[in-house]
Structures are given as C-alpha cells and as structure tokens.
PDB file of C-alpha atoms in Angstrom:
ATOM      1  CA  MET A   1       0.000   0.000   0.000  1.00  0.00           C
ATOM      2  CA  ALA A   2       1.358   3.399  -0.998  1.00  0.00           C
ATOM      3  CA  ASN A   3       2.367   5.743   1.803  1.00  0.00           C
ATOM      4  CA  LYS A   4      -0.020   8.414   0.468  1.00  0.00           C
ATOM      5  CA  ASP A   5      -2.924   5.993   0.812  1.00  0.00           C
ATOM      6  CA  VAL A   6      -1.980   5.217   4.413  1.00  0.00           C
ATOM      7  CA  GLU A   7      -1.624   8.940   5.133  1.00  0.00           C
ATOM      8  CA  TYR A   8      -5.135   9.536   3.840  1.00  0.00           C
ATOM      9  CA  GLU A   9      -6.552   6.686   5.922  1.00  0.00           C
ATOM     10  CA  LEU A  10      -4.938   8.092   9.057  1.00  0.00           C
ATOM     11  CA  PHE A  11      -6.211  11.551   8.130  1.00  0.00           C
ATOM     12  CA  VAL A  12      -9.783  10.234   7.834  1.00  0.00           C
ATOM     13  CA  LYS A  13      -9.370   8.460  11.162  1.00  0.00           C
ATOM     14  CA  SER A  14      -8.258  11.691  12.859  1.00  0.00           C
ATOM     15  CA  VAL A  15     -11.170  13.600  11.294  1.00  0.00           C
ATOM     16  CA  TYR A  16     -13.694  11.126  12.703  1.00  0.00           C
ATOM     17  CA  GLN A  17     -12.015  11.299  16.099  1.00  0.00           C
ATOM     18  CA  SER A  18     -12.473  15.081  15.994  1.00  0.00           C
ATOM     19  CA  ILE A  19     -16.113  14.790  14.918  1.00  0.00           C
ATOM     20  CA  LEU A  20     -16.901  12.347  17.701  1.00  0.00           C
ATOM     21  CA  ARG A  21     -15.375  14.667  20.293  1.00  0.00           C
ATOM     22  CA  ILE A  22     -17.206  17.692  18.891  1.00  0.00           C
ATOM     23  CA  ASP A  23     -20.527  15.814  18.894  1.00  0.00           C
ATOM     24  CA  GLY A  24     -19.955  14.581  22.444  1.00  0.00           C
ATOM     25  CA  MET A  25     -20.334  10.963  21.353  1.00  0.00           C
ATOM     26  CA  GLU A  26     -19.037   8.160  23.532  1.00  0.00           C
ATOM     27  CA  GLY A  27     -16.393   6.765  21.214  1.00  0.00           C
ATOM     28  CA  LEU A  28     -15.348   3.304  22.325  1.00  0.00           C
ATOM     29  CA  SER A  29     -12.565   2.990  19.763  1.00  0.00           C
ATOM     30  CA  VAL A  30     -11.333   4.421  16.472  1.00  0.00           C
ATOM     31  CA  ASP A  31      -8.838   2.090  14.829  1.00  0.00           C
ATOM     32  CA  HIS A  32      -6.856   1.866  11.618  1.00  0.00           C
ATOM     33  CA  ASN A  33      -6.300  -1.196   9.409  1.00  0.00           C
ATOM     34  CA  VAL A  34      -8.590  -3.677  11.152  1.00  0.00           C
ATOM     35  CA  MET A  35      -9.236  -7.236   9.938  1.00  0.00           C
ATOM     36  CA  ILE A  36     -12.813  -8.524  10.368  1.00  0.00           C
ATOM     37  CA  LYS A  37     -14.041 -11.981   9.379  1.00  0.00           C
ATOM     38  CA  GLY A  38     -17.245 -12.055   7.349  1.00  0.00           C
ATOM     39  CA  LYS A  39     -20.070 -14.598   7.367  1.00  0.00           C
ATOM     40  CA  SER A  40     -18.421 -16.300   4.401  1.00  0.00           C
ATOM     41  CA  GLY A  41     -15.304 -16.958   6.448  1.00  0.00           C
ATOM     42  CA  CYS A  42     -13.297 -14.422   4.437  1.00  0.00           C
ATOM     43  CA  GLU A  43     -11.144 -11.855   6.246  1.00  0.00           C
ATOM     44  CA  HIS A  44     -11.841  -8.254   5.231  1.00  0.00           C
ATOM     45  CA  GLN A  45      -9.395  -5.402   5.721  1.00  0.00           C
ATOM     46  CA  ILE A  46     -11.120  -2.248   7.016  1.00  0.00           C
ATOM     47  CA  ASP A  47      -9.248   1.044   6.648  1.00  0.00           C
ATOM     48  CA  VAL A  48     -10.903   2.799   9.609  1.00  0.00           C
ATOM     49  CA  TYR A  49     -13.141   1.111  12.160  1.00  0.00           C
ATOM     50  CA  PHE A  50     -14.901   2.550  15.169  1.00  0.00           C
ATOM     51  CA  GLU A  51     -17.647   1.702  17.585  1.00  0.00           C
ATOM     52  CA  LEU A  52     -20.155   3.868  19.400  1.00  0.00           C
ATOM     53  CA  ARG A  53     -22.537   3.189  22.217  1.00  0.00           C
ATOM     54  CA  ILE A  54     -25.908   4.590  21.149  1.00  0.00           C
ATOM     55  CA  ALA A  55     -28.934   4.148  23.435  1.00  0.00           C
ATOM     56  CA  GLY A  56     -27.097   1.375  25.238  1.00  0.00           C
ATOM     57  CA  GLU A  57     -26.301  -0.540  22.050  1.00  0.00           C
ATOM     58  CA  ILE A  58     -22.929  -0.933  20.336  1.00  0.00           C
ATOM     59  CA  GLN A  59     -23.001   0.354  16.750  1.00  0.00           C
ATOM     60  CA  ARG A  60     -20.142  -0.599  14.417  1.00  0.00           C
ATOM     61  CA  PHE A  61     -18.822   1.509  11.539  1.00  0.00           C
ATOM     62  CA  ALA A  62     -16.451   0.569   8.703  1.00  0.00           C
ATOM     63  CA  ILE A  63     -14.836   3.265   6.553  1.00  0.00           C
ATOM     64  CA  GLU A  64     -13.309   2.561   3.153  1.00  0.00           C
ATOM     65  CA  CYS A  65     -10.843   5.304   2.192  1.00  0.00           C
ATOM     66  CA  LYS A  66     -10.058   6.072  -1.451  1.00  0.00           C
ATOM     67  CA  ASN A  67      -7.147   8.430  -1.993  1.00  0.00           C
ATOM     68  CA  TYR A  68      -8.067   9.029  -5.627  1.00  0.00           C
ATOM     69  CA  SER A  69      -7.518  12.043  -7.861  1.00  0.00           C
ATOM     70  CA  LYS A  70     -10.793  11.438  -9.723  1.00  0.00           C
ATOM     71  CA  SER A  71     -14.409  10.685  -8.844  1.00  0.00           C
ATOM     72  CA  ILE A  72     -15.217   7.222  -7.491  1.00  0.00           C
ATOM     73  CA  GLN A  73     -16.989   4.869  -9.915  1.00  0.00           C
ATOM     74  CA  ILE A  74     -19.926   2.621  -9.062  1.00  0.00           C
ATOM     75  CA  GLY A  75     -17.729  -0.492  -9.030  1.00  0.00           C
ATOM     76  CA  LYS A  76     -15.786   0.659  -5.976  1.00  0.00           C
ATOM     77  CA  VAL A  77     -18.968   1.331  -4.006  1.00  0.00           C
ATOM     78  CA  ARG A  78     -20.398  -2.002  -5.127  1.00  0.00           C
ATOM     79  CA  ASP A  79     -17.277  -3.858  -3.969  1.00  0.00           C
ATOM     80  CA  PHE A  80     -17.428  -2.186  -0.564  1.00  0.00           C
ATOM     81  CA  PHE A  81     -21.141  -3.009  -0.287  1.00  0.00           C
ATOM     82  CA  GLY A  82     -20.189  -6.671  -0.709  1.00  0.00           C
ATOM     83  CA  VAL A  83     -17.727  -6.387   2.181  1.00  0.00           C
ATOM     84  CA  VAL A  84     -20.269  -4.691   4.459  1.00  0.00           C
ATOM     85  CA  THR A  85     -22.934  -7.267   3.595  1.00  0.00           C
ATOM     86  CA  ASP A  86     -20.593 -10.185   4.299  1.00  0.00           C
ATOM     87  CA  ILE A  87     -19.580  -8.760   7.691  1.00  0.00           C
ATOM     88  CA  GLY A  88     -23.157  -7.899   8.660  1.00  0.00           C
ATOM     89  CA  GLY A  89     -24.380  -5.604  11.425  1.00  0.00           C
ATOM     90  CA  ILE A  90     -22.061  -2.791  10.422  1.00  0.00           C
ATOM     91  CA  LYS A  91     -22.567   0.653   8.862  1.00  0.00           C
ATOM     92  CA  GLY A  92     -20.536   1.255   5.710  1.00  0.00           C
ATOM     93  CA  ILE A  93     -18.956   4.640   4.979  1.00  0.00           C
ATOM     94  CA  MET A  94     -16.846   5.440   1.929  1.00  0.00           C
ATOM     95  CA  ALA A  95     -14.544   8.458   2.006  1.00  0.00           C
ATOM     96  CA  THR A  96     -12.665  10.141  -0.822  1.00  0.00           C
ATOM     97  CA  LYS A  97     -11.097  13.518  -1.609  1.00  0.00           C
ATOM     98  CA  ILE A  98     -12.754  14.319  -4.951  1.00  0.00           C
ATOM     99  CA  GLY A  99     -16.288  12.941  -5.042  1.00  0.00           C
ATOM    100  CA  PHE A 100     -18.420  10.217  -6.593  1.00  0.00           C
ATOM    101  CA  GLN A 101     -19.839   9.618 -10.040  1.00  0.00           C
ATOM    102  CA  SER A 102     -23.622   9.661 -10.439  1.00  0.00           C
ATOM    103  CA  GLY A 103     -23.928   5.859 -10.596  1.00  0.00           C
ATOM    104  CA  ALA A 104     -21.897   5.495  -7.419  1.00  0.00           C
ATOM    105  CA  ARG A 105     -24.150   8.007  -5.660  1.00  0.00           C
ATOM    106  CA  LEU A 106     -27.329   6.197  -6.781  1.00  0.00           C
ATOM    107  CA  PHE A 107     -25.967   2.841  -5.636  1.00  0.00           C
ATOM    108  CA  GLY A 108     -24.842   4.251  -2.300  1.00  0.00           C
ATOM    109  CA  ASP A 109     -28.214   5.917  -1.718  1.00  0.00           C
ATOM    110  CA  PHE A 110     -30.176   2.744  -2.405  1.00  0.00           C
ATOM    111  CA  TYR A 111     -28.005   0.402  -0.348  1.00  0.00           C
ATOM    112  CA  ARG A 112     -27.368   2.881   2.454  1.00  0.00           C
ATOM    113  CA  ILE A 113     -23.633   3.207   1.943  1.00  0.00           C
ATOM    114  CA  SER A 114     -22.773   6.635   3.343  1.00  0.00           C
ATOM    115  CA  LEU A 115     -20.602   8.621   0.916  1.00  0.00           C
ATOM    116  CA  LYS A 116     -18.294  11.347   2.259  1.00  0.00           C
ATOM    117  CA  GLU A 117     -15.878  13.831   0.785  1.00  0.00           C
ATOM    118  CA  ILE A 118     -13.103  14.302   3.341  1.00  0.00           C
ATOM    119  CA  ARG A 119     -10.060  16.373   2.451  1.00  0.00           C
ATOM    120  CA  LYS A 120      -7.759  19.206   3.420  1.00  0.00           C
ATOM    121  CA  PRO A 121      -9.253  22.707   3.121  1.00  0.00           C
ATOM    122  CA  GLU A 122      -8.750  24.766  -0.044  1.00  0.00           C
ATOM    123  CA  GLU A 123      -8.949  28.509  -0.693  1.00  0.00           C
ATOM    124  CA  ASP A 124     -12.176  28.144  -2.702  1.00  0.00           C
ATOM    125  CA  ASP A 125     -13.979  26.582   0.268  1.00  0.00           C
ATOM    126  CA  TRP A 126     -14.385  30.109   1.662  1.00  0.00           C
ATOM    127  CA  ASN A 127     -16.120  31.572  -1.385  1.00  0.00           C
ATOM    128  CA  ASN A 128     -19.120  33.530  -0.042  1.00  0.00           C
ATOM    129  CA  ARG A 129     -18.076  32.639   3.509  1.00  0.00           C
ATOM    130  CA  LEU A 130     -16.450  34.684   6.243  1.00  0.00           C
ATOM    131  CA  ARG A 131     -12.847  33.571   6.494  1.00  0.00           C
ATOM    132  CA  LYS A 132     -10.837  36.264   8.269  1.00  0.00           C
ATOM    133  CA  ILE A 133     -11.560  38.375  11.333  1.00  0.00           C
ATOM    134  CA  GLN A 134      -9.186  41.192  12.181  1.00  0.00           C
ATOM    135  CA  PHE A 135      -9.348  43.316  15.300  1.00  0.00           C
ATOM    136  CA  ASN A 136      -7.091  45.612  17.257  1.00  0.00           C
ATOM    137  CA  VAL A 137      -6.433  45.265  20.957  1.00  0.00           C
ATOM    138  CA  ILE A 138      -5.306  48.401  22.762  1.00  0.00           C
ATOM    139  CA  MET A 139      -3.412  47.817  25.989  1.00  0.00           C
ATOM    140  CA  LEU A 140      -2.221  50.480  28.389  1.00  0.00           C
ATOM    141  CA  HIS A 141       1.466  50.042  29.058  1.00  0.00           C
ATOM    142  CA  ILE A 142       3.082  51.335  32.240  1.00  0.00           C
ATOM    143  CA  LYS A 143       6.745  52.318  32.146  1.00  0.00           C
ATOM    144  CA  ILE A 144       8.131  52.955  35.623  1.00  0.00           C
ATOM    145  CA  LYS A 145      10.758  55.689  35.658  1.00  0.00           C
ATOM    146  CA  ASN A 146      11.449  56.089  39.357  1.00  0.00           C
ATOM    147  CA  ILE A 147      10.531  54.464  42.668  1.00  0.00           C
ATOM    148  CA  LYS A 148      10.979  56.382  45.914  1.00  0.00           C
ATOM    149  CA  ILE A 149      10.681  54.393  49.125  1.00  0.00           C
ATOM    150  CA  ASN A 150      10.066  56.492  52.239  1.00  0.00           C
ATOM    151  CA  LEU A 151      10.680  54.663  55.491  1.00  0.00           C
ATOM    152  CA  ASP A 152       8.737  55.438  58.672  1.00  0.00           C
ATOM    153  CA  TYR A 153      11.568  56.900  60.759  1.00  0.00           C
ATOM    154  CA  ASP A 154       9.325  57.562  63.778  1.00  0.00           C
ATOM    155  CA  TRP A 155       8.476  53.864  63.883  1.00  0.00           C
ATOM    156  CA  ILE A 156      12.142  52.919  63.423  1.00  0.00           C
ATOM    157  CA  VAL A 157      13.270  55.171  66.308  1.00  0.00           C
ATOM    158  CA  LYS A 158      10.662  53.613  68.605  1.00  0.00           C
ATOM    159  CA  ASN A 159      11.548  50.051  67.684  1.00  0.00           C
ATOM    160  CA  PHE A 160      15.331  50.129  67.309  1.00  0.00           C
ATOM    161  CA  GLU A 161      17.441  51.118  70.311  1.00  0.00           C
ATOM    162  CA  TYR A 162      20.542  51.850  68.289  1.00  0.00           C
ATOM    163  CA  PHE A 163      19.707  53.585  65.063  1.00  0.00           C
ATOM    164  CA  ASP A 164      21.798  55.757  62.803  1.00  0.00           C
ATOM    165  CA  SER A 165      19.909  57.121  59.797  1.00  0.00           C
ATOM    166  CA  GLU A 166      23.205  57.717  58.024  1.00  0.00           C
ATOM    167  CA  VAL A 167      23.931  53.993  57.700  1.00  0.00           C
ATOM    168  CA  LEU A 168      20.364  52.742  57.119  1.00  0.00           C
ATOM    169  CA  ALA A 169      20.067  51.095  53.720  1.00  0.00           C
ATOM    170  CA  LEU A 170      17.868  48.619  51.928  1.00  0.00           C
ATOM    171  CA  LEU A 171      19.310  45.153  51.703  1.00  0.00           C
ATOM    172  CA  SER A 172      18.865  45.183  47.931  1.00  0.00           C
ATOM    173  CA  SER A 173      19.629  48.038  45.577  1.00  0.00           C
ATOM    174  CA  ILE A 174      17.839  46.327  42.706  1.00  0.00           C
ATOM    175  CA  ASN A 175      14.214  47.410  42.612  1.00  0.00           C
ATOM    176  CA  GLU A 176      12.828  44.136  41.250  1.00  0.00           C
ATOM    177  CA  GLU A 177      14.250  42.188  44.174  1.00  0.00           C
ATOM    178  CA  ILE A 178      12.624  44.359  46.826  1.00  0.00           C
ATOM    179  CA  VAL A 179       9.784  42.657  48.694  1.00  0.00           C
ATOM    180  CA  LEU A 180       7.070  44.208  50.859  1.00  0.00           C
ATOM    181  CA  TYR A 181       5.728  42.232  53.812  1.00  0.00           C
ATOM    182  CA  PHE A 182       2.573  42.375  55.900  1.00  0.00           C
ATOM    183  CA  GLU A 183       2.849  42.945  59.624  1.00  0.00           C
ATOM    184  CA  ASP A 184       2.587  39.193  60.278  1.00  0.00           C
ATOM    185  CA  GLY A 185       5.582  38.507  58.025  1.00  0.00           C
ATOM    186  CA  GLU A 186       3.641  37.224  55.024  1.00  0.00           C
ATOM    187  CA  LYS A 187       4.748  38.514  51.640  1.00  0.00           C
ATOM    188  CA  ASP A 188       2.540  41.174  50.048  1.00  0.00           C
ATOM    189  CA  PHE A 189       4.265  41.736  46.712  1.00  0.00           C
ATOM    190  CA  ASP A 190       7.650  42.350  45.152  1.00  0.00           C
ATOM    191  CA  PHE A 191       8.514  45.155  42.797  1.00  0.00           C
ATOM    192  CA  ARG A 192       8.178  42.971  39.717  1.00  0.00           C
ATOM    193  CA  GLU A 193       4.435  43.092  40.415  1.00  0.00           C
ATOM    194  CA  LEU A 194       4.352  46.847  40.892  1.00  0.00           C
ATOM    195  CA  GLU A 195       3.065  47.670  37.398  1.00  0.00           C
ATOM    196  CA  GLU A 196      -0.034  45.548  37.938  1.00  0.00           C
ATOM    197  CA  LYS A 197      -0.954  47.511  41.077  1.00  0.00           C
ATOM    198  CA  ILE A 198      -0.811  50.958  39.472  1.00  0.00           C
ATOM    199  CA  PRO A 199      -4.244  52.095  38.228  1.00  0.00           C
ATOM    200  CA  ARG A 200      -4.453  53.050  34.549  1.00  0.00           C
ATOM    201  CA  LYS A 201      -5.557  56.539  33.555  1.00  0.00           C
ATOM    202  CA  GLY A 202      -6.433  55.561  30.019  1.00  0.00           C
ATOM    203  CA  LYS A 203      -4.282  58.318  28.568  1.00  0.00           C
ATOM    204  CA  ASN A 204      -1.017  58.779  26.748  1.00  0.00           C
ATOM    205  CA  VAL A 205       0.763  60.807  29.391  1.00  0.00           C
ATOM    206  CA  GLU A 206       4.214  61.127  30.990  1.00  0.00           C
ATOM    207  CA  ASN A 207       5.541  61.680  34.514  1.00  0.00           C
ATOM    208  CA  LEU A 208       2.491  60.496  36.393  1.00  0.00           C
ATOM    209  CA  LYS A 209       2.854  59.835  40.112  1.00  0.00           C
ATOM    210  CA  TYR A 210       1.147  57.235  42.247  1.00  0.00           C
ATOM    211  CA  GLU A 211       1.512  56.865  46.005  1.00  0.00           C
ATOM    212  CA  PHE A 212       1.224  53.629  47.940  1.00  0.00           C
ATOM    213  CA  ASP A 213       0.307  54.905  51.412  1.00  0.00           C
ATOM    214  CA  PHE A 214       1.065  52.509  54.277  1.00  0.00           C
ATOM    215  CA  ASN A 215       0.313  54.709  57.300  1.00  0.00           C
ATOM    216  CA  LYS A 216      -2.816  52.722  58.093  1.00  0.00           C
ATOM    217  CA  ASN A 217      -2.109  49.436  56.351  1.00  0.00           C
ATOM    218  CA  PHE A 218       1.380  48.645  57.569  1.00  0.00           C
ATOM    219  CA  ARG A 219       3.985  47.232  55.193  1.00  0.00           C
ATOM    220  CA  PHE A 220       7.568  46.320  55.986  1.00  0.00           C
ATOM    221  CA  ILE A 221      10.801  46.030  54.060  1.00  0.00           C
ATOM    222  CA  ASP A 222      14.201  44.474  54.760  1.00  0.00           C
ATOM    223  CA  THR A 223      17.120  46.781  55.533  1.00  0.00           C
ATOM    224  CA  ASN A 224      20.629  46.364  56.882  1.00  0.00           C
ATOM    225  CA  ILE A 225      19.312  46.854  60.435  1.00  0.00           C
ATOM    226  CA  GLY A 226      16.335  44.509  60.053  1.00  0.00           C
ATOM    227  CA  ARG A 227      12.786  44.618  58.786  1.00  0.00           C
ATOM    228  CA  VAL A 228      11.358  48.133  59.144  1.00  0.00           C
ATOM    229  CA  LYS A 229       8.075  49.881  58.438  1.00  0.00           C
ATOM    230  CA  VAL A 230       7.509  51.725  55.162  1.00  0.00           C
ATOM    231  CA  ALA A 231       5.658  55.050  55.251  1.00  0.00           C
ATOM    232  CA  ASN A 232       4.891  55.188  51.558  1.00  0.00           C
ATOM    233  CA  ILE A 233       6.180  54.436  48.091  1.00  0.00           C
ATOM    234  CA  ILE A 234       5.941  57.039  45.338  1.00  0.00           C
ATOM    235  CA  VAL A 235       6.169  55.772  41.773  1.00  0.00           C
ATOM    236  CA  THR A 236       6.851  58.041  38.803  1.00  0.00           C
ATOM    237  CA  TYR A 237       5.794  56.500  35.525  1.00  0.00           C
ATOM    238  CA  ASP A 238       4.686  57.028  31.944  1.00  0.00           C
ATOM    239  CA  GLU A 239       1.512  55.561  30.523  1.00  0.00           C
ATOM    240  CA  ALA A 240       1.132  54.815  26.832  1.00  0.00           C
ATOM    241  CA  PRO A 241      -1.393  52.813  24.808  1.00  0.00           C
ATOM    242  CA  LEU A 242      -0.003  49.899  22.825  1.00  0.00           C
ATOM    243  CA  SER A 243      -1.990  48.643  19.857  1.00  0.00           C
ATOM    244  CA  LYS A 244      -1.770  45.009  18.771  1.00  0.00           C
ATOM    245  CA  GLU A 245      -3.381  43.700  15.622  1.00  0.00           C
ATOM    246  CA  ILE A 246      -4.832  40.198  15.829  1.00  0.00           C
ATOM    247  CA  LEU A 247      -5.872  38.280  12.719  1.00  0.00           C
ATOM    248  CA  ILE A 248      -7.936  35.112  12.913  1.00  0.00           C
ATOM    249  CA  ASP A 249      -7.834  33.153   9.656  1.00  0.00           C
ATOM    250  CA  SER A 250     -10.206  30.191   9.762  1.00  0.00           C
ATOM    251  CA  TYR A 251      -8.267  28.546   6.923  1.00  0.00           C
ATOM    252  CA  HIS A 252      -5.373  27.900   9.295  1.00  0.00           C
ATOM    253  CA  LEU A 253      -7.749  26.753  12.041  1.00  0.00           C
ATOM    254  CA  THR A 254      -9.489  24.197   9.829  1.00  0.00           C
ATOM    255  CA  LYS A 255      -8.320  20.612   9.855  1.00  0.00           C
ATOM    256  CA  ALA A 256     -10.602  19.193   7.192  1.00  0.00           C
ATOM    257  CA  ILE A 257     -13.582  19.703   4.919  1.00  0.00           C
ATOM    258  CA  PHE A 258     -16.253  17.096   5.620  1.00  0.00           C
ATOM    259  CA  ARG A 259     -19.063  16.901   3.056  1.00  0.00           C
ATOM    260  CA  ASP A 260     -21.940  14.455   3.065  1.00  0.00           C
ATOM    261  CA  ILE A 261     -22.512  13.541  -0.582  1.00  0.00           C
ATOM    262  CA  GLN A 262     -26.127  12.455  -0.122  1.00  0.00           C
ATOM    263  CA  SER A 263     -27.325  15.548   1.782  1.00  0.00           C
ATOM    264  CA  GLY A 264     -24.793  18.068   0.466  1.00  0.00           C
ATOM    265  CA  ASP A 265     -24.089  19.301   4.000  1.00  0.00           C
ATOM    266  CA  MET A 266     -20.525  20.543   4.467  1.00  0.00           C
ATOM    267  CA  LYS A 267     -18.681  20.975   7.747  1.00  0.00           C
ATOM    268  CA  PHE A 268     -15.437  22.734   8.535  1.00  0.00           C
ATOM    269  CA  ILE A 269     -13.684  20.493  11.048  1.00  0.00           C
ATOM    270  CA  LYS A 270     -11.461  22.570  13.289  1.00  0.00           C
ATOM    271  CA  ASN A 271      -8.072  21.621  14.642  1.00  0.00           C
ATOM    272  CA  LEU A 272      -8.491  20.492  18.243  1.00  0.00           C
TER     273      LEU A 272
END
C-alpha cells in the first residue's frame, strides 16, 4: 500500500475522532487497518473502524478510504457493499477527496452506503463565507521611571534602640528584588508586580505619580538593620497605549472539509 494511501486513511481516522469529540459521542474505539471476518469466512481489511454506544447498544462503523484524484466509480462502491454485507451488522462509509460519479451516488443511496468527501481545506472553500476576522487590541502600558521608598523613621526610632539614619540602607539596591511584607511577616508583593498595582488613567501621558500609602495598612521592608516599616512608596511613571493587531484566519484553524454527498451538507472540522 502506498504511503499516500496510508496517510489519507490516518487523516480520515483523525477527522472522525475530531467529529466524535465535537458531537460529544461516547467513542469506544477508532482504529486503523482492522481485519474482520465475514459470514463467508473471508477476512476483510477495514481502513478505519470505530464503535459507538448509542442508546445502550454498540453500533459498528467501517470506513473505506479512497485516496483518488478522480471521482469514485460505481464499481468501488459495489465492492465495498459486498464487504459490508458479508460482515453484517455494520454501517458502511466510503470516504474520498474528490467525489463520486452519479452511478456510485445512486448505488450508495439505495443500499445505504454513506458517501463522504473528506479532504484538506482549499482557498475556494471560503467563497461567499467569512474567512478572516481582524481586530485591534489596545493595551495600556506602564513604564516605571522612578521608585521612591520612604521609610517610617518615627516607627524605626521607637523600635530600634541603636539607630543611625546615616547607615540605614535597603538590603537590595535592585528594585525588582525588593519585597514588601505584611505585619505578620507574610509577603505582600515584590517590585516585579508593581506595574499591575498601578491604576491606569487611560491616557497617553508622561511623569504620572502614584503613592502607595502605608500609614494605616502597615507594610515592611528588609534593611541592613532589620525589617522596618515603610511610610509610603511614590512611583513616577509614563503611561502609553499599545496597539496590537490580531488576525484570525479560519483557513489555518481548519483541519478538514467534511461533506456528506447524499445531503450536500458541508462541515469545517477545526483543529483540536
């Protein structure tokens, strides 16, 4: 068997797996290249086989895949009908990429062989259909220019017996590594999270200031003399809108075109 034929069989298998998930069906199995013995005693090779539990009963399905570059003739459908009849108690489905000739369609209709066109999407499939959606997302970006940390020196004097303001320093000189703590010692936030806590003005403006006031809600920070209380933090920042264009192209989101030959219904099977 040519590799292209096997590729198509596996493609059809994956499409049916997607359809079953989308439809919420209880798929018991979806298998490739299954051998089933018929009533005659002959072994029949089935390209794709799956079972479903419907209303408490197991329903069996056999799919014959034809990776042809032209429409399927009646003889191919007739041969597959013979296989389905010999196995018995199984629903026959024939899948191809191009389509079926009129005689094949008539035969399939009469003997209840379901005929499907299953293939990769093409540009023309979106004729008279919405394919692309484009929209712009505007986000307000905060750029922090300066952070001023004011310690509560009155609190420090009351709580540290030996204190020299000339030698007091934060343990870290790198803003992102600075952590604020609650009074019970639990972490509040570090300065990497500071941007998220600054309210947006919704404007393109520079040199805005925002104060984190901790006179009532105490916060503490580590220094070279220990953990001390912070009076406030004043942040100077710029705010600017950033526009991002997002394009959704359903062509790239579509896994397969699935068309029922008898009804003419066509589905766009999405990548899952």
